[in-house]
Amino acid sequence: MKQDKLKRRPRGLFLPAGTPTIDWTHPLTAGLQGCWVATGAGGATPVILDLVSQNVATLFGAGTGAVIAAGPAGMEARSNAQSGTAQGWTATPSSGQQPATAFSILFFGRPLGSAFGGTRTAWIGCESSSGNIMDWAFTRPATNANLRTYFNLSGVEGSVLWGAAYSNSTGPFYSFLTSVSTGGPAYLYRNGLFFASSTVSAGTITYSSPKIIIGCETTGGTPGNSAMCVGAMWNRQLTPAESLQISGDPTGFLTFPGDDDLEEMFGGQYTRRGPFLINW
């Protein structure tokens, strides 16, 4: 019997239990600058943790519309307050989270009912305080089932509208991977499949007192009405092959407490935790 390395099976649209860590040996972590997960840490007030910087996002806004709770698949950050109330989470971006010409964004989670009336409700993004401009963001505009990818080119906010990108309901989970290369293409991949592409004007993404935002725009925006399990950003445009892989297996570059743990393997004897796949 041939002994070989134990390999983790792709999880697909499934969120294992526990707070993950990043597997920096995974090739898809190249250029990864932020990875935000909802965790049960923080005692009575669970938090959103950036696995790259280990920084915690800060809750903002009045009311109770922005919460972290256990969802159908695990911990999720929900932003579903009333229209006109800005509530969500914010953090100070690192220099790596301020790319100049290209970026990719992952959103793994689910919509929560109908969209509100706002047009710039960020599921995840970076916002410049000066002018309230989305520097880079993946958002849910007012029209149900549509999504937008935003970018700030030299102080001028642009976007790509992705029409009919999902089913407007509270049930299905979606894994979206959107990417932009200024002066080149913009893509959207959904659940392991190509969805659409567009062309973006040339220019440099600029920032003015920026902040990471999760849940909605911090000034004057309405909630994104979503539940995010994992959000991530890269300071490069992922290739089509990488985008297909990430959108179909959004936690593939993460390691969870219950993942495969091959402690020993002698003569076919092994100790493990979780599902496994052995290549013979």
PDB file of C-alpha atoms in Angstrom:
ATOM      1  CA  MET A   1       0.000   0.000   0.000  1.00  0.00           C
ATOM      2  CA  LYS A   2       1.432   3.335  -1.007  1.00  0.00           C
ATOM      3  CA  GLN A   3       1.539   6.009   1.663  1.00  0.00           C
ATOM      4  CA  ASP A   4       1.029   9.539   0.458  1.00  0.00           C
ATOM      5  CA  LYS A   5       0.189  12.995   1.698  1.00  0.00           C
ATOM      6  CA  LEU A   6      -3.262  13.660   3.105  1.00  0.00           C
ATOM      7  CA  LYS A   7      -4.961  16.447   1.186  1.00  0.00           C
ATOM      8  CA  ARG A   8      -7.879  18.613   2.234  1.00  0.00           C
ATOM      9  CA  ARG A   9     -10.981  18.130   0.143  1.00  0.00           C
ATOM     10  CA  PRO A  10     -12.407  21.357  -1.383  1.00  0.00           C
ATOM     11  CA  ARG A  11     -15.224  22.569   0.858  1.00  0.00           C
ATOM     12  CA  GLY A  12     -17.282  24.443  -1.723  1.00  0.00           C
ATOM     13  CA  LEU A  13     -19.951  26.719  -0.253  1.00  0.00           C
ATOM     14  CA  PHE A  14     -19.536  25.402   3.255  1.00  0.00           C
ATOM     15  CA  LEU A  15     -18.173  27.181   6.316  1.00  0.00           C
ATOM     16  CA  PRO A  16     -16.436  24.955   8.898  1.00  0.00           C
ATOM     17  CA  ALA A  17     -16.733  25.754  12.585  1.00  0.00           C
ATOM     18  CA  GLY A  18     -14.197  27.854  14.442  1.00  0.00           C
ATOM     19  CA  THR A  19     -11.973  30.829  13.640  1.00  0.00           C
ATOM     20  CA  PRO A  20      -9.631  30.008  10.746  1.00  0.00           C
ATOM     21  CA  THR A  21      -6.053  30.972  10.002  1.00  0.00           C
ATOM     22  CA  ILE A  22      -4.524  31.701   6.610  1.00  0.00           C
ATOM     23  CA  ASP A  23      -2.553  28.928   4.920  1.00  0.00           C
ATOM     24  CA  TRP A  24       0.242  31.114   3.547  1.00  0.00           C
ATOM     25  CA  THR A  25       1.629  28.152   1.593  1.00  0.00           C
ATOM     26  CA  HIS A  26      -1.478  28.200  -0.597  1.00  0.00           C
ATOM     27  CA  PRO A  27      -0.727  29.794  -3.997  1.00  0.00           C
ATOM     28  CA  LEU A  28      -3.928  31.855  -3.921  1.00  0.00           C
ATOM     29  CA  THR A  29      -2.640  33.871  -0.966  1.00  0.00           C
ATOM     30  CA  ALA A  30      -0.254  35.730  -3.295  1.00  0.00           C
ATOM     31  CA  GLY A  31      -1.242  39.383  -3.004  1.00  0.00           C
ATOM     32  CA  LEU A  32      -3.783  38.699  -0.241  1.00  0.00           C
ATOM     33  CA  GLN A  33      -3.953  41.878   1.850  1.00  0.00           C
ATOM     34  CA  GLY A  34      -7.103  41.459   3.922  1.00  0.00           C
ATOM     35  CA  CYS A  35      -9.321  38.587   5.010  1.00  0.00           C
ATOM     36  CA  TRP A  36     -12.233  39.435   7.294  1.00  0.00           C
ATOM     37  CA  VAL A  37     -14.200  36.789   9.171  1.00  0.00           C
ATOM     38  CA  ALA A  38     -16.969  36.981  11.741  1.00  0.00           C
ATOM     39  CA  THR A  39     -15.835  35.290  14.936  1.00  0.00           C
ATOM     40  CA  GLY A  40     -17.301  34.368  18.276  1.00  0.00           C
ATOM     41  CA  ALA A  41     -14.364  36.053  20.003  1.00  0.00           C
ATOM     42  CA  GLY A  42     -14.953  39.194  22.009  1.00  0.00           C
ATOM     43  CA  GLY A  43     -17.258  37.771  24.652  1.00  0.00           C
ATOM     44  CA  ALA A  44     -20.666  39.417  24.662  1.00  0.00           C
ATOM     45  CA  THR A  45     -19.754  41.439  21.568  1.00  0.00           C
ATOM     46  CA  PRO A  46     -18.348  39.139  18.845  1.00  0.00           C
ATOM     47  CA  VAL A  47     -16.005  40.788  16.381  1.00  0.00           C
ATOM     48  CA  ILE A  48     -14.878  40.878  12.767  1.00  0.00           C
ATOM     49  CA  LEU A  49     -11.226  39.884  12.599  1.00  0.00           C
ATOM     50  CA  ASP A  50      -8.787  40.609   9.771  1.00  0.00           C
ATOM     51  CA  LEU A  51      -6.760  37.402   9.575  1.00  0.00           C
ATOM     52  CA  VAL A  52      -3.930  39.204   7.747  1.00  0.00           C
ATOM     53  CA  SER A  53      -3.301  42.040  10.214  1.00  0.00           C
ATOM     54  CA  GLN A  54      -5.066  40.496  13.227  1.00  0.00           C
ATOM     55  CA  ASN A  55      -6.855  43.835  13.633  1.00  0.00           C
ATOM     56  CA  VAL A  56     -10.473  43.972  14.779  1.00  0.00           C
ATOM     57  CA  ALA A  57     -13.057  45.995  12.850  1.00  0.00           C
ATOM     58  CA  THR A  58     -15.020  48.548  14.896  1.00  0.00           C
ATOM     59  CA  LEU A  59     -18.809  48.580  15.040  1.00  0.00           C
ATOM     60  CA  PHE A  60     -20.325  51.941  14.096  1.00  0.00           C
ATOM     61  CA  GLY A  61     -23.807  53.409  13.896  1.00  0.00           C
ATOM     62  CA  ALA A  62     -26.763  53.466  16.240  1.00  0.00           C
ATOM     63  CA  GLY A  63     -29.350  50.750  16.554  1.00  0.00           C
ATOM     64  CA  THR A  64     -29.130  46.994  16.396  1.00  0.00           C
ATOM     65  CA  GLY A  65     -29.063  46.316  12.670  1.00  0.00           C
ATOM     66  CA  ALA A  66     -25.386  45.338  12.533  1.00  0.00           C
ATOM     67  CA  VAL A  67     -24.795  42.144  14.480  1.00  0.00           C
ATOM     68  CA  ILE A  68     -22.598  39.052  14.440  1.00  0.00           C
ATOM     69  CA  ALA A  69     -24.474  35.847  15.054  1.00  0.00           C
ATOM     70  CA  ALA A  70     -24.612  32.190  14.148  1.00  0.00           C
ATOM     71  CA  GLY A  71     -26.243  31.693  10.770  1.00  0.00           C
ATOM     72  CA  PRO A  72     -27.207  28.633   8.731  1.00  0.00           C
ATOM     73  CA  ALA A  73     -23.564  27.839   7.973  1.00  0.00           C
ATOM     74  CA  GLY A  74     -21.734  29.429  10.915  1.00  0.00           C
ATOM     75  CA  MET A  75     -20.767  32.866  12.202  1.00  0.00           C
ATOM     76  CA  GLU A  76     -21.808  35.742   9.957  1.00  0.00           C
ATOM     77  CA  ALA A  77     -21.742  39.542  10.059  1.00  0.00           C
ATOM     78  CA  ARG A  78     -25.241  40.822   9.360  1.00  0.00           C
ATOM     79  CA  SER A  79     -26.117  44.331   8.294  1.00  0.00           C
ATOM     80  CA  ASN A  80     -29.867  44.612   7.903  1.00  0.00           C
ATOM     81  CA  ALA A  81     -31.051  47.702   9.739  1.00  0.00           C
ATOM     82  CA  GLN A  82     -33.741  50.094   8.626  1.00  0.00           C
ATOM     83  CA  SER A  83     -33.317  52.233   5.532  1.00  0.00           C
ATOM     84  CA  GLY A  84     -31.352  55.447   6.039  1.00  0.00           C
ATOM     85  CA  THR A  85     -29.363  54.216   9.032  1.00  0.00           C
ATOM     86  CA  ALA A  86     -25.644  53.683   8.488  1.00  0.00           C
ATOM     87  CA  GLN A  87     -24.540  50.692  10.517  1.00  0.00           C
ATOM     88  CA  GLY A  88     -21.694  48.283   9.986  1.00  0.00           C
ATOM     89  CA  TRP A  89     -17.994  47.853  10.749  1.00  0.00           C
ATOM     90  CA  THR A  90     -14.967  49.916   9.890  1.00  0.00           C
ATOM     91  CA  ALA A  91     -11.166  49.611  10.163  1.00  0.00           C
ATOM     92  CA  THR A  92      -8.039  51.504   9.145  1.00  0.00           C
ATOM     93  CA  PRO A  93      -6.607  50.067   5.918  1.00  0.00           C
ATOM     94  CA  SER A  94      -2.991  49.013   5.649  1.00  0.00           C
ATOM     95  CA  SER A  95      -0.834  50.273   2.781  1.00  0.00           C
ATOM     96  CA  GLY A  96      -1.361  46.924   1.050  1.00  0.00           C
ATOM     97  CA  GLN A  97      -5.112  47.469   1.209  1.00  0.00           C
ATOM     98  CA  GLN A  98      -4.722  50.608  -0.910  1.00  0.00           C
ATOM     99  CA  PRO A  99      -3.827  49.214  -4.362  1.00  0.00           C
ATOM    100  CA  ALA A 100      -3.134  51.644  -7.202  1.00  0.00           C
ATOM    101  CA  THR A 101      -4.226  49.874 -10.372  1.00  0.00           C
ATOM    102  CA  ALA A 102      -5.725  46.457  -9.644  1.00  0.00           C
ATOM    103  CA  PHE A 103      -7.653  44.604  -6.968  1.00  0.00           C
ATOM    104  CA  SER A 104      -9.826  41.550  -6.354  1.00  0.00           C
ATOM    105  CA  ILE A 105     -12.598  41.174  -3.771  1.00  0.00           C
ATOM    106  CA  LEU A 106     -14.193  38.024  -2.367  1.00  0.00           C
ATOM    107  CA  PHE A 107     -17.614  38.063  -0.714  1.00  0.00           C
ATOM    108  CA  PHE A 108     -18.871  34.775   0.699  1.00  0.00           C
ATOM    109  CA  GLY A 109     -22.272  35.055   2.355  1.00  0.00           C
ATOM    110  CA  ARG A 110     -25.914  35.653   1.555  1.00  0.00           C
ATOM    111  CA  PRO A 111     -28.323  38.481   0.801  1.00  0.00           C
ATOM    112  CA  LEU A 112     -30.970  39.222   3.422  1.00  0.00           C
ATOM    113  CA  GLY A 113     -34.293  40.016   1.782  1.00  0.00           C
ATOM    114  CA  SER A 114     -34.942  43.121  -0.279  1.00  0.00           C
ATOM    115  CA  ALA A 115     -32.369  45.830  -0.864  1.00  0.00           C
ATOM    116  CA  PHE A 116     -32.914  49.254   0.673  1.00  0.00           C
ATOM    117  CA  GLY A 117     -33.172  52.559  -1.121  1.00  0.00           C
ATOM    118  CA  GLY A 118     -29.508  53.539  -0.993  1.00  0.00           C
ATOM    119  CA  THR A 119     -27.334  53.201  -4.063  1.00  0.00           C
ATOM    120  CA  ARG A 120     -23.940  52.738  -2.385  1.00  0.00           C
ATOM    121  CA  THR A 121     -24.431  50.112   0.285  1.00  0.00           C
ATOM    122  CA  ALA A 122     -21.076  48.382   0.529  1.00  0.00           C
ATOM    123  CA  TRP A 123     -20.948  44.716   1.378  1.00  0.00           C
ATOM    124  CA  ILE A 124     -17.184  45.167   1.653  1.00  0.00           C
ATOM    125  CA  GLY A 125     -14.933  47.974   0.459  1.00  0.00           C
ATOM    126  CA  CYS A 126     -12.670  50.946   1.130  1.00  0.00           C
ATOM    127  CA  GLU A 127     -14.157  54.443   1.361  1.00  0.00           C
ATOM    128  CA  SER A 128     -12.427  57.819   1.243  1.00  0.00           C
ATOM    129  CA  SER A 129     -13.850  60.189   3.826  1.00  0.00           C
ATOM    130  CA  SER A 130     -13.215  63.146   1.555  1.00  0.00           C
ATOM    131  CA  GLY A 131     -16.214  63.160  -0.803  1.00  0.00           C
ATOM    132  CA  ASN A 132     -17.488  59.812   0.516  1.00  0.00           C
ATOM    133  CA  ILE A 133     -16.030  58.053  -2.512  1.00  0.00           C
ATOM    134  CA  MET A 134     -15.726  54.290  -2.802  1.00  0.00           C
ATOM    135  CA  ASP A 135     -12.046  53.640  -3.564  1.00  0.00           C
ATOM    136  CA  TRP A 136     -12.741  49.948  -4.164  1.00  0.00           C
ATOM    137  CA  ALA A 137     -15.870  48.113  -3.133  1.00  0.00           C
ATOM    138  CA  PHE A 138     -18.309  45.346  -3.875  1.00  0.00           C
ATOM    139  CA  THR A 139     -21.819  46.561  -3.202  1.00  0.00           C
ATOM    140  CA  ARG A 140     -25.519  45.904  -3.431  1.00  0.00           C
ATOM    141  CA  PRO A 141     -27.334  48.865  -4.995  1.00  0.00           C
ATOM    142  CA  ALA A 142     -30.988  49.668  -4.461  1.00  0.00           C
ATOM    143  CA  THR A 143     -32.292  47.482  -7.281  1.00  0.00           C
ATOM    144  CA  ASN A 144     -32.762  43.947  -6.057  1.00  0.00           C
ATOM    145  CA  ALA A 145     -30.568  41.222  -7.550  1.00  0.00           C
ATOM    146  CA  ASN A 146     -28.015  43.730  -8.937  1.00  0.00           C
ATOM    147  CA  LEU A 147     -24.460  44.203  -7.688  1.00  0.00           C
ATOM    148  CA  ARG A 148     -21.739  46.795  -8.346  1.00  0.00           C
ATOM    149  CA  THR A 149     -17.955  46.867  -8.267  1.00  0.00           C
ATOM    150  CA  TYR A 150     -16.711  50.377  -7.444  1.00  0.00           C
ATOM    151  CA  PHE A 151     -13.330  52.047  -8.042  1.00  0.00           C
ATOM    152  CA  ASN A 152     -12.002  55.574  -7.497  1.00  0.00           C
ATOM    153  CA  LEU A 153      -9.914  56.818 -10.411  1.00  0.00           C
ATOM    154  CA  SER A 154      -8.156  60.065  -9.479  1.00  0.00           C
ATOM    155  CA  GLY A 155     -11.060  61.247  -7.349  1.00  0.00           C
ATOM    156  CA  VAL A 156     -13.785  60.230  -9.796  1.00  0.00           C
ATOM    157  CA  GLU A 157     -15.958  57.348  -8.626  1.00  0.00           C
ATOM    158  CA  GLY A 158     -16.699  54.732 -11.263  1.00  0.00           C
ATOM    159  CA  SER A 159     -18.441  51.385 -11.156  1.00  0.00           C
ATOM    160  CA  VAL A 160     -19.518  48.333 -13.096  1.00  0.00           C
ATOM    161  CA  LEU A 161     -23.123  47.200 -12.706  1.00  0.00           C
ATOM    162  CA  TRP A 162     -23.685  43.451 -12.613  1.00  0.00           C
ATOM    163  CA  GLY A 163     -27.354  42.927 -13.404  1.00  0.00           C
ATOM    164  CA  ALA A 164     -29.404  39.989 -12.111  1.00  0.00           C
ATOM    165  CA  ALA A 165     -26.395  38.623 -10.246  1.00  0.00           C
ATOM    166  CA  TYR A 166     -28.288  36.618  -7.636  1.00  0.00           C
ATOM    167  CA  SER A 167     -31.674  35.419  -6.502  1.00  0.00           C
ATOM    168  CA  ASN A 168     -33.296  37.940  -4.180  1.00  0.00           C
ATOM    169  CA  SER A 169     -34.041  35.784  -1.160  1.00  0.00           C
ATOM    170  CA  THR A 170     -32.696  35.130   2.313  1.00  0.00           C
ATOM    171  CA  GLY A 171     -31.662  31.550   1.747  1.00  0.00           C
ATOM    172  CA  PRO A 172     -28.959  30.859  -0.842  1.00  0.00           C
ATOM    173  CA  PHE A 173     -25.279  31.286  -0.117  1.00  0.00           C
ATOM    174  CA  TYR A 174     -23.163  32.962  -2.760  1.00  0.00           C
ATOM    175  CA  SER A 175     -19.456  33.196  -3.348  1.00  0.00           C
ATOM    176  CA  PHE A 176     -18.630  36.218  -5.503  1.00  0.00           C
ATOM    177  CA  LEU A 177     -15.155  37.081  -6.780  1.00  0.00           C
ATOM    178  CA  THR A 178     -14.911  40.432  -8.512  1.00  0.00           C
ATOM    179  CA  SER A 179     -11.742  42.023  -9.853  1.00  0.00           C
ATOM    180  CA  VAL A 180     -10.598  45.174 -11.637  1.00  0.00           C
ATOM    181  CA  SER A 181      -7.520  46.138 -13.617  1.00  0.00           C
ATOM    182  CA  THR A 182      -7.654  49.832 -14.505  1.00  0.00           C
ATOM    183  CA  GLY A 183      -7.371  50.369 -18.216  1.00  0.00           C
ATOM    184  CA  GLY A 184      -8.362  46.734 -18.656  1.00  0.00           C
ATOM    185  CA  PRO A 185     -11.029  44.229 -17.718  1.00  0.00           C
ATOM    186  CA  ALA A 186     -13.349  43.883 -14.751  1.00  0.00           C
ATOM    187  CA  TYR A 187     -14.763  40.464 -13.933  1.00  0.00           C
ATOM    188  CA  LEU A 188     -17.399  38.852 -11.787  1.00  0.00           C
ATOM    189  CA  TYR A 189     -17.319  35.150 -10.956  1.00  0.00           C
ATOM    190  CA  ARG A 190     -20.114  33.467  -9.024  1.00  0.00           C
ATOM    191  CA  ASN A 191     -20.066  30.106  -7.251  1.00  0.00           C
ATOM    192  CA  GLY A 192     -17.237  28.720  -9.350  1.00  0.00           C
ATOM    193  CA  LEU A 193     -18.523  29.998 -12.698  1.00  0.00           C
ATOM    194  CA  PHE A 194     -17.792  33.011 -14.880  1.00  0.00           C
ATOM    195  CA  PHE A 195     -20.679  35.497 -14.703  1.00  0.00           C
ATOM    196  CA  ALA A 196     -19.771  38.637 -16.683  1.00  0.00           C
ATOM    197  CA  SER A 197     -17.000  41.024 -17.718  1.00  0.00           C
ATOM    198  CA  SER A 198     -16.613  44.683 -18.598  1.00  0.00           C
ATOM    199  CA  THR A 199     -13.906  47.233 -19.448  1.00  0.00           C
ATOM    200  CA  VAL A 200     -12.617  49.859 -17.017  1.00  0.00           C
ATOM    201  CA  SER A 201     -11.069  53.230 -17.872  1.00  0.00           C
ATOM    202  CA  ALA A 202      -7.365  53.783 -17.314  1.00  0.00           C
ATOM    203  CA  GLY A 203      -6.277  55.626 -14.196  1.00  0.00           C
ATOM    204  CA  THR A 204      -4.868  55.352 -10.700  1.00  0.00           C
ATOM    205  CA  ILE A 205      -6.949  54.504  -7.669  1.00  0.00           C
ATOM    206  CA  THR A 206      -6.601  57.367  -5.170  1.00  0.00           C
ATOM    207  CA  TYR A 207      -7.316  57.577  -1.449  1.00  0.00           C
ATOM    208  CA  SER A 208      -8.143  60.371   0.995  1.00  0.00           C
ATOM    209  CA  SER A 209      -8.431  59.422   4.675  1.00  0.00           C
ATOM    210  CA  PRO A 210      -9.632  55.940   3.674  1.00  0.00           C
ATOM    211  CA  LYS A 211     -11.311  53.330   5.838  1.00  0.00           C
ATOM    212  CA  ILE A 212     -12.330  49.737   5.333  1.00  0.00           C
ATOM    213  CA  ILE A 213     -16.103  49.353   5.509  1.00  0.00           C
ATOM    214  CA  ILE A 214     -18.167  46.213   5.979  1.00  0.00           C
ATOM    215  CA  GLY A 215     -21.943  46.342   5.987  1.00  0.00           C
ATOM    216  CA  CYS A 216     -22.643  49.793   4.527  1.00  0.00           C
ATOM    217  CA  GLU A 217     -21.271  53.212   3.732  1.00  0.00           C
ATOM    218  CA  THR A 218     -20.363  55.057   6.932  1.00  0.00           C
ATOM    219  CA  THR A 219     -21.837  58.445   6.043  1.00  0.00           C
ATOM    220  CA  GLY A 220     -25.361  58.681   4.707  1.00  0.00           C
ATOM    221  CA  GLY A 221     -25.498  55.171   3.384  1.00  0.00           C
ATOM    222  CA  THR A 222     -28.083  52.505   4.002  1.00  0.00           C
ATOM    223  CA  PRO A 223     -27.268  48.981   5.121  1.00  0.00           C
ATOM    224  CA  GLY A 224     -26.072  46.418   2.634  1.00  0.00           C
ATOM    225  CA  ASN A 225     -28.693  44.014   3.963  1.00  0.00           C
ATOM    226  CA  SER A 226     -26.361  41.050   3.804  1.00  0.00           C
ATOM    227  CA  ALA A 227     -24.710  38.399   5.943  1.00  0.00           C
ATOM    228  CA  MET A 228     -20.969  38.028   5.321  1.00  0.00           C
ATOM    229  CA  CYS A 229     -19.112  34.898   6.404  1.00  0.00           C
ATOM    230  CA  VAL A 230     -15.776  35.656   4.716  1.00  0.00           C
ATOM    231  CA  GLY A 231     -14.567  38.743   2.876  1.00  0.00           C
ATOM    232  CA  ALA A 232     -11.126  39.180   1.339  1.00  0.00           C
ATOM    233  CA  MET A 233      -9.152  41.463  -0.955  1.00  0.00           C
ATOM    234  CA  TRP A 234      -6.009  41.124  -3.046  1.00  0.00           C
ATOM    235  CA  ASN A 235      -3.880  43.962  -4.396  1.00  0.00           C
ATOM    236  CA  ARG A 236      -3.820  42.337  -7.812  1.00  0.00           C
ATOM    237  CA  GLN A 237      -6.302  41.042 -10.344  1.00  0.00           C
ATOM    238  CA  LEU A 238      -6.648  37.302  -9.925  1.00  0.00           C
ATOM    239  CA  THR A 239      -6.381  35.292 -13.120  1.00  0.00           C
ATOM    240  CA  PRO A 240      -9.509  33.659 -14.584  1.00  0.00           C
ATOM    241  CA  ALA A 241      -8.361  30.270 -13.311  1.00  0.00           C
ATOM    242  CA  GLU A 242      -7.729  31.652  -9.828  1.00  0.00           C
ATOM    243  CA  SER A 243     -11.074  33.448  -9.827  1.00  0.00           C
ATOM    244  CA  LEU A 244     -12.895  30.259 -10.752  1.00  0.00           C
ATOM    245  CA  GLN A 245     -11.140  28.397  -7.964  1.00  0.00           C
ATOM    246  CA  ILE A 246     -11.727  31.013  -5.252  1.00  0.00           C
ATOM    247  CA  SER A 247     -15.369  31.628  -6.174  1.00  0.00           C
ATOM    248  CA  GLY A 248     -16.059  27.901  -6.087  1.00  0.00           C
ATOM    249  CA  ASP A 249     -14.091  27.212  -2.896  1.00  0.00           C
ATOM    250  CA  PRO A 250     -14.004  30.537  -0.982  1.00  0.00           C
ATOM    251  CA  THR A 251     -12.348  29.098   2.140  1.00  0.00           C
ATOM    252  CA  GLY A 252      -9.806  26.955   0.291  1.00  0.00           C
ATOM    253  CA  PHE A 253      -6.858  29.114   1.393  1.00  0.00           C
ATOM    254  CA  LEU A 254      -7.938  28.996   5.052  1.00  0.00           C
ATOM    255  CA  THR A 255      -7.281  26.387   7.718  1.00  0.00           C
ATOM    256  CA  PHE A 256      -9.988  25.673  10.305  1.00  0.00           C
ATOM    257  CA  PRO A 257      -9.593  23.969  13.691  1.00  0.00           C
ATOM    258  CA  GLY A 258     -11.340  20.791  12.499  1.00  0.00           C
ATOM    259  CA  ASP A 259      -9.391  20.379   9.269  1.00  0.00           C
ATOM    260  CA  ASP A 260      -7.450  17.289   8.345  1.00  0.00           C
ATOM    261  CA  ASP A 261      -4.700  16.589  10.809  1.00  0.00           C
ATOM    262  CA  LEU A 262      -2.679  13.577   9.811  1.00  0.00           C
ATOM    263  CA  GLU A 263      -0.655  12.833  12.920  1.00  0.00           C
ATOM    264  CA  GLU A 264       0.827   9.518  11.855  1.00  0.00           C
ATOM    265  CA  MET A 265       0.547   6.989   9.079  1.00  0.00           C
ATOM    266  CA  PHE A 266       2.307   3.676   9.438  1.00  0.00           C
ATOM    267  CA  GLY A 267       1.117   0.589   7.603  1.00  0.00           C
ATOM    268  CA  GLY A 268      -2.237   2.200   6.858  1.00  0.00           C
ATOM    269  CA  GLN A 269      -2.844   3.348  10.441  1.00  0.00           C
ATOM    270  CA  TYR A 270      -3.707   7.008  10.787  1.00  0.00           C
ATOM    271  CA  THR A 271      -5.220   9.524  13.137  1.00  0.00           C
ATOM    272  CA  ARG A 272      -7.256  12.339  11.673  1.00  0.00           C
ATOM    273  CA  ARG A 273      -9.867  15.007  12.304  1.00  0.00           C
ATOM    274  CA  GLY A 274     -12.536  15.940   9.770  1.00  0.00           C
ATOM    275  CA  PRO A 275     -13.195  14.722   6.222  1.00  0.00           C
ATOM    276  CA  PHE A 276     -10.195  13.627   4.223  1.00  0.00           C
ATOM    277  CA  LEU A 277      -8.968  12.580   0.788  1.00  0.00           C
ATOM    278  CA  ILE A 278      -5.955  10.337   0.252  1.00  0.00           C
ATOM    279  CA  ASN A 279      -4.210  10.051  -3.129  1.00  0.00           C
ATOM    280  CA  TRP A 280      -2.898   6.558  -3.831  1.00  0.00           C
TER     281      TRP A 280
END
